[in-house]
């Protein structure tokens, strides 16, 4: 965060010194882009706030806690796809799951779909990629997340017993 | 009809939160506080991100992006894009506007898609955090496996989009 604002501040000052007009134009571009996408952001925030209430940490722990690998990967991919949470919430939760003995393949399935597949962020994605390309990206990413989970499971010996 | 859906949802939601606040309806209050937490964490990152995007659009020459990330760029383009994605802060809500700017400056579709994917699962700060909770072995395997998959899936997706009507919907003017 501090690094981000330091870089932003330094870039802004350098830009101001180099060319005031261009800098002003850059700020206008930034503002315009933000305003255009703000409605989609607010819809996403509404969806996130409701979903986080329905899909709680306890629920995720309960459903993933006693599932075997194959079924667990599927359930984890479902939860990971429909929810959205920042890393500082997600990884501690993954740590809890690991502590409870949940297979690493299942944890990988949850965390990678969480990051790659976004049902809640789709209103935003659709604005940038369009409906069809957005759906296609999510589908491809889901396959990719499952592949990653299976390979991780293989490395941890999740499927041998 | 369609343009009333979004304001409709927003108004109903706002009323629900307000009424919950006054009547002490616990689920409503919790949803409201979820909204605030998320909105604040996003608002902390967004201004700086969008200003940097604005500066990028004004200062970076189209030829540079075209040469290094465009149609004729080599595999080295993936190195640059992974470096950029690996250091991107925030979530996909920052990655999407950045990808739009890259595309408009002449980066090819596959590279832009690779950026989006890598910004989701190939971020360095996130890796450190992940390793501290799940172990270094987990993170190392995940990154090693992700790398080829990012390149393969992006090339595939890029080609599919390029060769269809999806290309016309990609990154419309206002983004």
Short mmCIF file of N, CA and C in Angstrom, two decimals, chain B residues 7-164:
data_model
loop_
_atom_site.label_atom_id
_atom_site.label_comp_id
_atom_site.label_asym_id
_atom_site.label_seq_id
_atom_site.Cartn_x
_atom_site.Cartn_y
_atom_site.Cartn_z
N UNK B 7 -29.88 0.41 -11.06
CA UNK B 7 -30.32 1.35 -10.04
C UNK B 7 -31.35 0.73 -9.11
N UNK B 8 -32.20 -0.14 -9.67
CA UNK B 8 -33.21 -0.82 -8.86
C UNK B 8 -32.59 -1.62 -7.74
N UNK B 9 -31.62 -2.47 -8.12
CA UNK B 9 -30.94 -3.30 -7.12
C UNK B 9 -30.30 -2.41 -6.05
N UNK B 10 -29.62 -1.35 -6.51
CA UNK B 10 -28.91 -0.47 -5.58
C UNK B 10 -29.87 0.17 -4.57
N UNK B 11 -31.02 0.66 -5.08
CA UNK B 11 -31.99 1.32 -4.19
C UNK B 11 -32.57 0.34 -3.19
N UNK B 12 -32.99 -0.84 -3.66
CA UNK B 12 -33.56 -1.85 -2.77
C UNK B 12 -32.54 -2.24 -1.70
N UNK B 13 -31.28 -2.42 -2.14
CA UNK B 13 -30.22 -2.80 -1.22
C UNK B 13 -30.00 -1.72 -0.16
N UNK B 14 -29.92 -0.46 -0.62
CA UNK B 14 -29.69 0.65 0.31
C UNK B 14 -30.83 0.74 1.33
N UNK B 15 -32.06 0.59 0.86
CA UNK B 15 -33.22 0.63 1.76
C UNK B 15 -33.14 -0.49 2.79
N UNK B 16 -32.78 -1.69 2.29
CA UNK B 16 -32.67 -2.85 3.18
C UNK B 16 -31.65 -2.60 4.28
N UNK B 17 -30.49 -2.06 3.91
CA UNK B 17 -29.45 -1.79 4.90
C UNK B 17 -29.91 -0.72 5.89
N UNK B 18 -30.52 0.34 5.37
CA UNK B 18 -30.99 1.43 6.23
C UNK B 18 -32.02 0.93 7.23
N UNK B 19 -33.01 0.20 6.73
CA UNK B 19 -34.06 -0.32 7.62
C UNK B 19 -33.46 -1.26 8.66
N UNK B 20 -32.50 -2.09 8.21
CA UNK B 20 -31.84 -3.01 9.15
C UNK B 20 -31.12 -2.24 10.26
N UNK B 21 -30.51 -1.12 9.87
CA UNK B 21 -29.78 -0.31 10.85
C UNK B 21 -30.72 0.20 11.91
N UNK B 22 -31.89 0.68 11.48
CA UNK B 22 -32.81 1.28 12.45
C UNK B 22 -33.56 0.25 13.28
N UNK B 23 -33.88 -0.89 12.65
CA UNK B 23 -34.63 -1.89 13.40
C UNK B 23 -33.72 -2.88 14.12
N UNK B 24 -32.41 -2.78 13.87
CA UNK B 24 -31.48 -3.69 14.53
C UNK B 24 -31.53 -5.09 13.98
N UNK B 25 -31.91 -5.24 12.70
CA UNK B 25 -31.96 -6.55 12.05
C UNK B 25 -30.52 -7.01 11.79
N UNK B 26 -30.11 -8.05 12.56
CA UNK B 26 -28.69 -8.42 12.60
C UNK B 26 -28.08 -8.82 11.25
N UNK B 27 -28.72 -9.72 10.47
CA UNK B 27 -28.13 -10.07 9.16
C UNK B 27 -27.92 -8.85 8.27
N UNK B 28 -28.90 -7.93 8.28
CA UNK B 28 -28.78 -6.72 7.48
C UNK B 28 -27.60 -5.86 7.90
N UNK B 29 -27.43 -5.75 9.21
CA UNK B 29 -26.30 -4.97 9.72
C UNK B 29 -24.98 -5.59 9.31
N UNK B 30 -24.94 -6.92 9.38
CA UNK B 30 -23.69 -7.61 9.04
C UNK B 30 -23.36 -7.42 7.56
N UNK B 31 -24.40 -7.53 6.72
CA UNK B 31 -24.18 -7.32 5.28
C UNK B 31 -23.69 -5.90 5.03
N UNK B 32 -24.28 -4.94 5.74
CA UNK B 32 -23.86 -3.55 5.61
C UNK B 32 -22.40 -3.37 5.99
N UNK B 33 -22.00 -4.03 7.07
CA UNK B 33 -20.60 -3.85 7.51
C UNK B 33 -19.65 -4.58 6.56
N UNK B 34 -20.11 -5.70 5.97
CA UNK B 34 -19.32 -6.36 4.91
C UNK B 34 -19.07 -5.39 3.76
N UNK B 35 -20.13 -4.71 3.37
CA UNK B 35 -20.04 -3.76 2.26
C UNK B 35 -18.99 -2.69 2.55
N UNK B 36 -19.08 -2.13 3.76
CA UNK B 36 -18.15 -1.06 4.15
C UNK B 36 -16.70 -1.55 4.15
N UNK B 37 -16.47 -2.73 4.74
CA UNK B 37 -15.11 -3.26 4.81
C UNK B 37 -14.51 -3.40 3.41
N UNK B 38 -15.32 -4.01 2.51
CA UNK B 38 -14.82 -4.22 1.16
C UNK B 38 -14.64 -2.91 0.41
N UNK B 39 -15.63 -2.03 0.54
CA UNK B 39 -15.57 -0.76 -0.18
C UNK B 39 -14.32 0.02 0.25
N UNK B 40 -14.04 0.02 1.56
CA UNK B 40 -12.88 0.76 2.05
C UNK B 40 -11.58 0.17 1.53
N UNK B 41 -11.47 -1.17 1.56
CA UNK B 41 -10.22 -1.78 1.10
C UNK B 41 -10.02 -1.52 -0.39
N UNK B 42 -11.13 -1.44 -1.15
CA UNK B 42 -11.02 -1.13 -2.57
C UNK B 42 -10.67 0.33 -2.79
N UNK B 43 -11.32 1.20 -2.05
CA UNK B 43 -11.11 2.64 -2.24
C UNK B 43 -9.69 3.07 -1.88
N UNK B 44 -9.04 2.26 -1.02
CA UNK B 44 -7.65 2.59 -0.67
C UNK B 44 -6.73 2.38 -1.86
N UNK B 45 -7.03 1.37 -2.66
CA UNK B 45 -6.13 1.01 -3.76
C UNK B 45 -6.50 1.70 -5.07
N UNK B 46 -7.81 1.88 -5.29
CA UNK B 46 -8.27 2.35 -6.60
C UNK B 46 -7.74 3.71 -7.06
N UNK B 47 -7.74 4.76 -6.21
CA UNK B 47 -7.28 6.06 -6.73
C UNK B 47 -5.87 6.01 -7.31
N UNK B 48 -4.94 5.44 -6.55
CA UNK B 48 -3.56 5.35 -7.03
C UNK B 48 -3.47 4.51 -8.30
N UNK B 49 -4.23 3.40 -8.33
CA UNK B 49 -4.20 2.53 -9.50
C UNK B 49 -4.67 3.26 -10.75
N UNK B 50 -5.79 3.96 -10.62
CA UNK B 50 -6.33 4.64 -11.79
C UNK B 50 -5.45 5.82 -12.23
N UNK B 51 -4.82 6.49 -11.29
CA UNK B 51 -3.90 7.57 -11.67
C UNK B 51 -2.72 6.99 -12.44
N UNK B 52 -2.19 5.86 -11.96
CA UNK B 52 -1.08 5.22 -12.69
C UNK B 52 -1.52 4.78 -14.09
N UNK B 53 -2.75 4.27 -14.19
CA UNK B 53 -3.28 3.88 -15.50
C UNK B 53 -3.37 5.11 -16.41
N UNK B 54 -3.85 6.22 -15.85
CA UNK B 54 -3.95 7.46 -16.62
C UNK B 54 -2.59 7.93 -17.12
N UNK B 55 -1.59 7.90 -16.23
CA UNK B 55 -0.23 8.31 -16.61
C UNK B 55 0.32 7.37 -17.68
N UNK B 56 0.04 6.09 -17.53
CA UNK B 56 0.49 5.10 -18.52
C UNK B 56 -0.09 5.43 -19.90
N UNK B 57 -1.38 5.74 -19.93
CA UNK B 57 -2.03 6.01 -21.23
C UNK B 57 -1.46 7.26 -21.89
N UNK B 58 -1.11 8.25 -21.07
CA UNK B 58 -0.63 9.51 -21.63
C UNK B 58 0.84 9.43 -22.05
N UNK B 59 1.65 8.75 -21.25
CA UNK B 59 3.09 8.80 -21.48
C UNK B 59 3.67 7.65 -22.30
N UNK B 60 3.15 6.45 -22.12
CA UNK B 60 3.78 5.31 -22.81
C UNK B 60 3.36 5.28 -24.27
N UNK B 61 4.36 5.23 -25.14
CA UNK B 61 4.09 5.26 -26.58
C UNK B 61 3.56 3.92 -27.06
N UNK B 62 2.62 4.02 -27.97
CA UNK B 62 1.99 2.82 -28.51
C UNK B 62 3.02 1.88 -29.15
N UNK B 63 4.03 2.48 -29.81
CA UNK B 63 5.02 1.65 -30.51
C UNK B 63 5.77 0.74 -29.55
N UNK B 64 6.03 1.25 -28.35
CA UNK B 64 6.80 0.45 -27.38
C UNK B 64 6.01 -0.79 -26.97
N UNK B 65 4.75 -0.59 -26.65
CA UNK B 65 3.92 -1.73 -26.24
C UNK B 65 3.74 -2.68 -27.42
N UNK B 66 3.52 -2.11 -28.60
CA UNK B 66 3.34 -2.95 -29.79
C UNK B 66 4.57 -3.80 -30.05
N UNK B 67 5.75 -3.17 -29.91
CA UNK B 67 6.98 -3.90 -30.21
C UNK B 67 7.20 -5.04 -29.21
N UNK B 68 6.98 -4.76 -27.92
CA UNK B 68 7.32 -5.76 -26.91
C UNK B 68 6.18 -6.72 -26.58
N UNK B 69 4.93 -6.27 -26.73
CA UNK B 69 3.80 -7.12 -26.35
C UNK B 69 2.81 -7.33 -27.49
N UNK B 70 3.13 -6.81 -28.66
CA UNK B 70 2.17 -6.84 -29.77
C UNK B 70 2.20 -8.13 -30.58
N UNK B 71 1.61 -8.06 -31.79
CA UNK B 71 1.44 -9.25 -32.63
C UNK B 71 2.75 -9.96 -32.92
N UNK B 72 3.81 -9.17 -33.12
CA UNK B 72 5.06 -9.81 -33.53
C UNK B 72 6.00 -10.07 -32.36
N UNK B 73 5.50 -9.89 -31.15
CA UNK B 73 6.37 -10.07 -29.99
C UNK B 73 6.67 -11.55 -29.78
N UNK B 74 7.82 -11.82 -29.18
CA UNK B 74 8.25 -13.21 -29.00
C UNK B 74 7.78 -13.72 -27.65
N UNK B 75 8.34 -14.86 -27.28
CA UNK B 75 8.02 -15.45 -25.98
C UNK B 75 8.46 -14.53 -24.84
N UNK B 76 9.39 -13.63 -25.18
CA UNK B 76 9.89 -12.70 -24.17
C UNK B 76 8.76 -11.80 -23.65
N UNK B 77 7.73 -11.63 -24.47
CA UNK B 77 6.58 -10.84 -24.05
C UNK B 77 5.99 -11.40 -22.75
N UNK B 78 6.03 -12.74 -22.63
CA UNK B 78 5.49 -13.37 -21.42
C UNK B 78 6.32 -13.01 -20.20
N UNK B 79 7.60 -12.86 -20.41
CA UNK B 79 8.45 -12.45 -19.29
C UNK B 79 8.02 -11.07 -18.77
N UNK B 80 7.83 -10.12 -19.68
CA UNK B 80 7.44 -8.77 -19.27
C UNK B 80 6.07 -8.76 -18.62
N UNK B 81 5.15 -9.52 -19.22
CA UNK B 81 3.78 -9.47 -18.72
C UNK B 81 3.66 -10.15 -17.36
N UNK B 82 4.47 -11.22 -17.15
CA UNK B 82 4.45 -11.88 -15.84
C UNK B 82 5.06 -10.98 -14.78
N UNK B 83 6.06 -10.23 -15.19
CA UNK B 83 6.70 -9.29 -14.26
C UNK B 83 5.68 -8.21 -13.84
N UNK B 84 4.96 -7.69 -14.80
CA UNK B 84 3.95 -6.66 -14.52
C UNK B 84 2.83 -7.24 -13.66
N UNK B 85 2.34 -8.42 -14.05
CA UNK B 85 1.23 -9.04 -13.30
C UNK B 85 1.68 -9.42 -11.89
N UNK B 86 2.91 -9.92 -11.78
CA UNK B 86 3.42 -10.36 -10.50
C UNK B 86 3.51 -9.25 -9.46
N UNK B 87 3.61 -8.04 -9.96
CA UNK B 87 3.73 -6.91 -9.03
C UNK B 87 2.46 -6.06 -8.96
N UNK B 88 1.41 -6.49 -9.64
CA UNK B 88 0.14 -5.75 -9.58
C UNK B 88 -0.48 -5.89 -8.19
N UNK B 89 -0.94 -4.78 -7.65
CA UNK B 89 -1.60 -4.85 -6.34
C UNK B 89 -3.11 -4.93 -6.54
N UNK B 90 -3.80 -5.25 -5.46
CA UNK B 90 -5.26 -5.31 -5.51
C UNK B 90 -5.72 -6.56 -6.21
N UNK B 91 -7.00 -6.65 -6.46
CA UNK B 91 -7.55 -7.85 -7.07
C UNK B 91 -7.80 -7.64 -8.54
N UNK B 92 -8.74 -8.41 -9.05
CA UNK B 92 -9.08 -8.33 -10.46
C UNK B 92 -9.66 -6.95 -10.80
N UNK B 93 -10.20 -6.28 -9.81
CA UNK B 93 -10.78 -4.97 -10.09
C UNK B 93 -9.72 -3.94 -10.48
N UNK B 94 -8.47 -4.21 -10.19
CA UNK B 94 -7.38 -3.37 -10.71
C UNK B 94 -6.87 -3.96 -12.03
N UNK B 95 -6.80 -5.29 -12.09
CA UNK B 95 -6.25 -5.95 -13.27
C UNK B 95 -7.07 -5.68 -14.54
N UNK B 96 -8.39 -5.63 -14.42
CA UNK B 96 -9.20 -5.40 -15.62
C UNK B 96 -8.93 -4.04 -16.27
N UNK B 97 -8.99 -2.95 -15.52
CA UNK B 97 -8.66 -1.67 -16.17
C UNK B 97 -7.24 -1.61 -16.73
N UNK B 98 -6.28 -2.23 -16.04
CA UNK B 98 -4.91 -2.24 -16.57
C UNK B 98 -4.87 -3.00 -17.89
N UNK B 99 -5.58 -4.14 -17.94
CA UNK B 99 -5.57 -4.94 -19.16
C UNK B 99 -6.18 -4.17 -20.34
N UNK B 100 -7.21 -3.38 -20.03
CA UNK B 100 -7.83 -2.57 -21.09
C UNK B 100 -6.83 -1.59 -21.68
N UNK B 101 -6.02 -0.94 -20.81
CA UNK B 101 -5.03 0.01 -21.30
C UNK B 101 -3.95 -0.68 -22.12
N UNK B 102 -3.52 -1.86 -21.67
CA UNK B 102 -2.51 -2.61 -22.41
C UNK B 102 -3.02 -2.95 -23.81
N UNK B 103 -4.28 -3.39 -23.87
CA UNK B 103 -4.87 -3.79 -25.14
C UNK B 103 -4.94 -2.59 -26.09
N UNK B 104 -5.33 -1.46 -25.55
CA UNK B 104 -5.46 -0.27 -26.40
C UNK B 104 -4.12 0.26 -26.88
N UNK B 105 -3.08 -0.06 -26.12
CA UNK B 105 -1.74 0.38 -26.54
C UNK B 105 -1.12 -0.61 -27.51
N UNK B 106 -1.84 -1.68 -27.84
CA UNK B 106 -1.35 -2.58 -28.88
C UNK B 106 -0.84 -3.93 -28.43
N UNK B 107 -1.03 -4.28 -27.15
CA UNK B 107 -0.65 -5.63 -26.72
C UNK B 107 -1.61 -6.63 -27.36
N UNK B 108 -1.07 -7.81 -27.75
CA UNK B 108 -1.97 -8.76 -28.42
C UNK B 108 -2.87 -9.45 -27.40
N UNK B 109 -3.97 -10.00 -27.92
CA UNK B 109 -5.02 -10.53 -27.05
C UNK B 109 -4.49 -11.58 -26.06
N UNK B 110 -3.67 -12.52 -26.57
CA UNK B 110 -3.16 -13.58 -25.69
C UNK B 110 -2.37 -13.00 -24.52
N UNK B 111 -1.58 -11.98 -24.81
CA UNK B 111 -0.75 -11.38 -23.77
C UNK B 111 -1.62 -10.69 -22.72
N UNK B 112 -2.69 -10.04 -23.19
CA UNK B 112 -3.59 -9.36 -22.26
C UNK B 112 -4.30 -10.39 -21.37
N UNK B 113 -4.72 -11.50 -21.98
CA UNK B 113 -5.36 -12.57 -21.20
C UNK B 113 -4.36 -13.16 -20.20
N UNK B 114 -3.11 -13.33 -20.65
CA UNK B 114 -2.07 -13.85 -19.75
C UNK B 114 -1.88 -12.91 -18.56
N UNK B 115 -1.96 -11.62 -18.84
CA UNK B 115 -1.84 -10.65 -17.74
C UNK B 115 -2.94 -10.88 -16.71
N UNK B 116 -4.18 -11.02 -17.20
CA UNK B 116 -5.31 -11.21 -16.28
C UNK B 116 -5.15 -12.47 -15.43
N UNK B 117 -4.76 -13.56 -16.10
CA UNK B 117 -4.60 -14.82 -15.38
C UNK B 117 -3.47 -14.72 -14.36
N UNK B 118 -2.35 -14.17 -14.81
CA UNK B 118 -1.19 -14.08 -13.93
C UNK B 118 -1.44 -13.12 -12.77
N UNK B 119 -2.19 -12.05 -13.03
CA UNK B 119 -2.50 -11.11 -11.94
C UNK B 119 -3.36 -11.78 -10.87
N UNK B 120 -4.04 -12.86 -11.27
CA UNK B 120 -4.85 -13.59 -10.29
C UNK B 120 -4.01 -14.59 -9.50
N UNK B 121 -3.16 -15.37 -10.19
CA UNK B 121 -2.50 -16.47 -9.47
C UNK B 121 -0.97 -16.40 -9.45
N UNK B 122 -0.39 -15.35 -10.00
CA UNK B 122 1.07 -15.31 -10.09
C UNK B 122 1.67 -14.10 -9.39
N UNK B 123 0.97 -13.60 -8.38
CA UNK B 123 1.45 -12.38 -7.72
C UNK B 123 2.46 -12.70 -6.64
N UNK B 124 3.58 -11.99 -6.68
CA UNK B 124 4.67 -12.26 -5.74
C UNK B 124 4.30 -11.95 -4.28
N UNK B 125 3.73 -10.78 -3.98
CA UNK B 125 3.40 -10.51 -2.58
C UNK B 125 2.44 -11.56 -2.01
N UNK B 126 1.51 -11.99 -2.87
CA UNK B 126 0.55 -13.00 -2.45
C UNK B 126 1.24 -14.32 -2.16
N UNK B 127 2.25 -14.64 -2.95
CA UNK B 127 2.96 -15.90 -2.79
C UNK B 127 3.59 -15.99 -1.40
N UNK B 128 4.17 -14.87 -0.96
CA UNK B 128 4.81 -14.85 0.35
C UNK B 128 3.77 -15.13 1.44
N UNK B 129 2.63 -14.50 1.28
CA UNK B 129 1.54 -14.66 2.24
C UNK B 129 1.03 -16.11 2.23
N UNK B 130 0.86 -16.63 1.03
CA UNK B 130 0.37 -18.00 0.87
C UNK B 130 1.32 -19.00 1.51
N UNK B 131 2.62 -18.81 1.24
CA UNK B 131 3.62 -19.74 1.76
C UNK B 131 3.64 -19.75 3.28
N UNK B 132 3.37 -18.60 3.89
CA UNK B 132 3.40 -18.54 5.34
C UNK B 132 2.24 -19.32 5.96
N UNK B 133 1.17 -19.53 5.21
CA UNK B 133 0.05 -20.30 5.74
C UNK B 133 0.02 -21.75 5.26
N UNK B 134 0.51 -21.99 4.06
CA UNK B 134 0.39 -23.33 3.49
C UNK B 134 1.73 -24.01 3.25
N UNK B 135 2.81 -23.32 3.55
CA UNK B 135 4.12 -23.91 3.38
C UNK B 135 4.74 -23.56 2.05
N UNK B 136 6.07 -23.51 2.05
CA UNK B 136 6.80 -23.09 0.85
C UNK B 136 6.64 -24.12 -0.27
N UNK B 137 6.57 -25.40 0.10
CA UNK B 137 6.44 -26.47 -0.89
C UNK B 137 5.18 -26.26 -1.72
N UNK B 138 4.07 -26.00 -1.05
CA UNK B 138 2.79 -25.78 -1.73
C UNK B 138 2.90 -24.65 -2.74
N UNK B 139 3.42 -23.52 -2.28
CA UNK B 139 3.51 -22.34 -3.14
C UNK B 139 4.44 -22.57 -4.33
N UNK B 140 5.57 -23.23 -4.07
CA UNK B 140 6.53 -23.49 -5.15
C UNK B 140 5.91 -24.39 -6.23
N UNK B 141 5.23 -25.46 -5.79
CA UNK B 141 4.58 -26.35 -6.76
C UNK B 141 3.52 -25.57 -7.55
N UNK B 142 2.72 -24.81 -6.82
CA UNK B 142 1.63 -24.08 -7.47
C UNK B 142 2.17 -23.11 -8.53
N UNK B 143 3.23 -22.39 -8.20
CA UNK B 143 3.80 -21.45 -9.17
C UNK B 143 4.42 -22.18 -10.37
N UNK B 144 5.14 -23.27 -10.07
CA UNK B 144 5.79 -24.01 -11.16
C UNK B 144 4.76 -24.60 -12.12
N UNK B 145 3.65 -25.10 -11.56
CA UNK B 145 2.60 -25.68 -12.40
C UNK B 145 1.85 -24.60 -13.16
N UNK B 146 1.64 -23.46 -12.49
CA UNK B 146 0.85 -22.38 -13.09
C UNK B 146 1.52 -21.79 -14.33
N UNK B 147 2.85 -21.65 -14.27
CA UNK B 147 3.56 -20.96 -15.35
C UNK B 147 3.25 -21.49 -16.76
N UNK B 148 3.48 -22.80 -17.00
CA UNK B 148 3.15 -23.29 -18.36
C UNK B 148 1.66 -23.20 -18.65
N UNK B 149 0.83 -23.44 -17.62
CA UNK B 149 -0.62 -23.41 -17.85
C UNK B 149 -1.09 -22.01 -18.24
N UNK B 150 -0.48 -20.99 -17.65
CA UNK B 150 -0.86 -19.62 -17.99
C UNK B 150 -0.57 -19.37 -19.47
N UNK B 151 0.62 -19.78 -19.91
CA UNK B 151 1.01 -19.53 -21.30
C UNK B 151 0.12 -20.32 -22.27
N UNK B 152 -0.09 -21.61 -21.98
CA UNK B 152 -0.92 -22.43 -22.87
C UNK B 152 -2.35 -21.91 -22.94
N UNK B 153 -2.95 -21.66 -21.77
CA UNK B 153 -4.36 -21.24 -21.77
C UNK B 153 -4.53 -19.86 -22.41
N UNK B 154 -3.56 -18.98 -22.23
CA UNK B 154 -3.68 -17.64 -22.81
C UNK B 154 -3.57 -17.68 -24.33
N UNK B 155 -2.62 -18.50 -24.83
CA UNK B 155 -2.49 -18.63 -26.28
C UNK B 155 -3.79 -19.17 -26.87
N UNK B 156 -4.34 -20.18 -26.19
CA UNK B 156 -5.58 -20.81 -26.65
C UNK B 156 -6.74 -19.81 -26.63
N UNK B 157 -6.93 -19.18 -25.48
CA UNK B 157 -8.04 -18.22 -25.35
C UNK B 157 -7.88 -17.06 -26.32
N UNK B 158 -6.66 -16.58 -26.43
CA UNK B 158 -6.39 -15.46 -27.34
C UNK B 158 -6.80 -15.79 -28.76
N UNK B 159 -6.39 -17.01 -29.22
CA UNK B 159 -6.72 -17.44 -30.59
C UNK B 159 -8.24 -17.54 -30.75
N UNK B 160 -8.90 -18.15 -29.75
CA UNK B 160 -10.35 -18.33 -29.84
C UNK B 160 -11.07 -16.99 -29.94
N UNK B 161 -10.61 -16.02 -29.16
CA UNK B 161 -11.25 -14.70 -29.19
C UNK B 161 -10.97 -14.00 -30.51
N UNK B 162 -9.69 -14.08 -30.93
CA UNK B 162 -9.29 -13.41 -32.18
C UNK B 162 -10.12 -13.89 -33.38
N UNK B 163 -10.40 -15.20 -33.39
CA UNK B 163 -11.06 -15.78 -34.56
C UNK B 163 -12.58 -15.82 -34.44
N UNK B 164 -13.15 -14.97 -33.60
CA UNK B 164 -14.61 -15.02 -33.48
C UNK B 164 -15.16 -13.61 -33.28
#
